[in-house]
C-alpha cells in the first residue's frame, strides 16, 4: 500500500529534540522508519490485509456504480418516452426509489471508508505503542543523547544507525497486529499515540 502506515507521521513522531547528554559526547542514533514500516513482520501482514480491504471497497463501488448507471439509463428512457417528458405518478415513484437507492449506496461507501481509516489508525496505534519503548531501550543501551528518524534527517555528525536492532526487537515483540477498526470509545476516537522516547539530560552531576 502506498503509505497506508504513514511514514511521514512516524518520522515526525520519532524526531526527538536535541538534549544535553549525561555523558558527553553522547551518540547520535538513526532509525530508518521507512524501512521499518515496509519490512516489519506485523507491518507487512497488516499492509496485505489493508490492501485487500481497500480492493474489496473499490470492487463494491464499481458494482454499485454499474447498477445505478443501468437504472438511471432505464429511468431516463422512460422519462423521454413520457408525454411532454413529464413522468406520471408511477414513474415518479420509481425515480424517488432510485434516488433513495443512490443515497444508500453513497452512505454505504462512506461507512466503508470510515472503517478503513479507523483500521489504519488502529494498526498505527499498535505499532507506535510497541515501537516507542523499543527505541527508548536502544537509546539507553547505546548511551545515546538523541535518536533521529533517518527520513527526517538532513545531516548529522557521526550517526550510528540502529534500524536493524529496532526492527529485530519489533518483530520479536509484535509479530502481528489486529487489522480491525479502533475500539469504540465515548466521544471522538483518541489519536494514535506517538512513540515515546526521552533524551538524556544532565541533572546536576547525577
PDB file of N, CA and C in Angstrom, residues 64-76 91-105:
ATOM      1  N   UNK A  64     -21.783  -1.051  -7.437  1.00  0.00           N
ATOM      2  CA  UNK A  64     -22.873  -0.116  -7.156  1.00  0.00           C
ATOM      3  C   UNK A  64     -23.024   0.901  -8.283  1.00  0.00           C
ATOM      4  N   UNK A  65     -21.895   1.415  -8.780  1.00  0.00           N
ATOM      5  CA  UNK A  65     -21.948   2.418  -9.851  1.00  0.00           C
ATOM      6  C   UNK A  65     -22.559   1.834 -11.112  1.00  0.00           C
ATOM      7  N   UNK A  66     -22.180   0.597 -11.449  1.00  0.00           N
ATOM      8  CA  UNK A  66     -22.727  -0.024 -12.665  1.00  0.00           C
ATOM      9  C   UNK A  66     -24.228  -0.245 -12.538  1.00  0.00           C
ATOM     10  N   UNK A  67     -24.663  -0.701 -11.355  1.00  0.00           N
ATOM     11  CA  UNK A  67     -26.094  -0.936 -11.139  1.00  0.00           C
ATOM     12  C   UNK A  67     -26.888   0.359 -11.227  1.00  0.00           C
ATOM     13  N   UNK A  68     -26.366   1.396 -10.580  1.00  0.00           N
ATOM     14  CA  UNK A  68     -27.065   2.684 -10.590  1.00  0.00           C
ATOM     15  C   UNK A  68     -27.092   3.297 -11.986  1.00  0.00           C
ATOM     16  N   UNK A  69     -26.015   3.128 -12.710  1.00  0.00           N
ATOM     17  CA  UNK A  69     -25.979   3.685 -14.066  1.00  0.00           C
ATOM     18  C   UNK A  69     -27.015   3.014 -14.965  1.00  0.00           C
ATOM     19  N   UNK A  70     -27.140   1.704 -14.843  1.00  0.00           N
ATOM     20  CA  UNK A  70     -28.129   0.973 -15.639  1.00  0.00           C
ATOM     21  C   UNK A  70     -29.544   1.441 -15.301  1.00  0.00           C
ATOM     22  N   UNK A  71     -29.826   1.570 -14.014  1.00  0.00           N
ATOM     23  CA  UNK A  71     -31.153   2.006 -13.598  1.00  0.00           C
ATOM     24  C   UNK A  71     -31.433   3.440 -14.037  1.00  0.00           C
ATOM     25  N   UNK A  72     -30.414   4.277 -13.952  1.00  0.00           N
ATOM     26  CA  UNK A  72     -30.600   5.664 -14.360  1.00  0.00           C
ATOM     27  C   UNK A  72     -30.908   5.761 -15.858  1.00  0.00           C
ATOM     28  N   UNK A  73     -30.220   4.978 -16.656  1.00  0.00           N
ATOM     29  CA  UNK A  73     -30.477   4.983 -18.088  1.00  0.00           C
ATOM     30  C   UNK A  73     -31.887   4.502 -18.394  1.00  0.00           C
ATOM     31  N   UNK A  74     -32.336   3.476 -17.660  1.00  0.00           N
ATOM     32  CA  UNK A  74     -33.691   2.956 -17.852  1.00  0.00           C
ATOM     33  C   UNK A  74     -34.730   4.022 -17.512  1.00  0.00           C
ATOM     34  N   UNK A  75     -34.508   4.701 -16.403  1.00  0.00           N
ATOM     35  CA  UNK A  75     -35.445   5.751 -15.994  1.00  0.00           C
ATOM     36  C   UNK A  75     -35.441   6.918 -16.983  1.00  0.00           C
ATOM     37  N   UNK A  76     -34.247   7.261 -17.473  1.00  0.00           N
ATOM     38  CA  UNK A  76     -34.170   8.363 -18.429  1.00  0.00           C
ATOM     39  C   UNK A  76     -34.914   8.017 -19.706  1.00  0.00           C
ATOM     40  N   UNK A  91     -44.015   6.530 -12.476  1.00  0.00           N
ATOM     41  CA  UNK A  91     -42.624   6.777 -12.845  1.00  0.00           C
ATOM     42  C   UNK A  91     -41.938   7.673 -11.814  1.00  0.00           C
ATOM     43  N   UNK A  92     -42.665   8.626 -11.265  1.00  0.00           N
ATOM     44  CA  UNK A  92     -42.105   9.469 -10.220  1.00  0.00           C
ATOM     45  C   UNK A  92     -41.723   8.644  -8.991  1.00  0.00           C
ATOM     46  N   UNK A  93     -42.553   7.649  -8.696  1.00  0.00           N
ATOM     47  CA  UNK A  93     -42.240   6.772  -7.563  1.00  0.00           C
ATOM     48  C   UNK A  93     -40.968   5.975  -7.840  1.00  0.00           C
ATOM     49  N   UNK A  94     -40.803   5.515  -9.074  1.00  0.00           N
ATOM     50  CA  UNK A  94     -39.572   4.786  -9.436  1.00  0.00           C
ATOM     51  C   UNK A  94     -38.343   5.691  -9.323  1.00  0.00           C
ATOM     52  N   UNK A  95     -38.510   6.957  -9.753  1.00  0.00           N
ATOM     53  CA  UNK A  95     -37.396   7.910  -9.672  1.00  0.00           C
ATOM     54  C   UNK A  95     -37.034   8.169  -8.204  1.00  0.00           C
ATOM     55  N   UNK A  96     -38.046   8.312  -7.353  1.00  0.00           N
ATOM     56  CA  UNK A  96     -37.795   8.546  -5.926  1.00  0.00           C
ATOM     57  C   UNK A  96     -37.070   7.350  -5.303  1.00  0.00           C
ATOM     58  N   UNK A  97     -37.483   6.134  -5.706  1.00  0.00           N
ATOM     59  CA  UNK A  97     -36.841   4.932  -5.182  1.00  0.00           C
ATOM     60  C   UNK A  97     -35.385   4.858  -5.635  1.00  0.00           C
ATOM     61  N   UNK A  98     -35.143   5.292  -6.875  1.00  0.00           N
ATOM     62  CA  UNK A  98     -33.779   5.301  -7.386  1.00  0.00           C
ATOM     63  C   UNK A  98     -32.909   6.283  -6.601  1.00  0.00           C
ATOM     64  N   UNK A  99     -33.447   7.467  -6.313  1.00  0.00           N
ATOM     65  CA  UNK A  99     -32.688   8.461  -5.551  1.00  0.00           C
ATOM     66  C   UNK A  99     -32.349   7.928  -4.163  1.00  0.00           C
ATOM     67  N   UNK A 100     -33.302   7.223  -3.549  1.00  0.00           N
ATOM     68  CA  UNK A 100     -33.049   6.648  -2.233  1.00  0.00           C
ATOM     69  C   UNK A 100     -31.956   5.579  -2.305  1.00  0.00           C
ATOM     70  N   UNK A 101     -32.009   4.779  -3.364  1.00  0.00           N
ATOM     71  CA  UNK A 101     -31.004   3.748  -3.543  1.00  0.00           C
ATOM     72  C   UNK A 101     -29.616   4.360  -3.762  1.00  0.00           C
ATOM     73  N   UNK A 102     -29.565   5.462  -4.518  1.00  0.00           N
ATOM     74  CA  UNK A 102     -28.291   6.126  -4.757  1.00  0.00           C
ATOM     75  C   UNK A 102     -27.726   6.714  -3.462  1.00  0.00           C
ATOM     76  N   UNK A 103     -28.600   7.293  -2.636  1.00  0.00           N
ATOM     77  CA  UNK A 103     -28.149   7.826  -1.353  1.00  0.00           C
ATOM     78  C   UNK A 103     -27.646   6.708  -0.435  1.00  0.00           C
ATOM     79  N   UNK A 104     -28.343   5.591  -0.462  1.00  0.00           N
ATOM     80  CA  UNK A 104     -27.922   4.458   0.368  1.00  0.00           C
ATOM     81  C   UNK A 104     -26.556   3.944  -0.061  1.00  0.00           C
ATOM     82  N   UNK A 105     -26.312   3.909  -1.361  1.00  0.00           N
ATOM     83  CA  UNK A 105     -25.016   3.463  -1.868  1.00  0.00           C
ATOM     84  C   UNK A 105     -23.908   4.403  -1.406  1.00  0.00           C
TER      85      UNK A 105
END
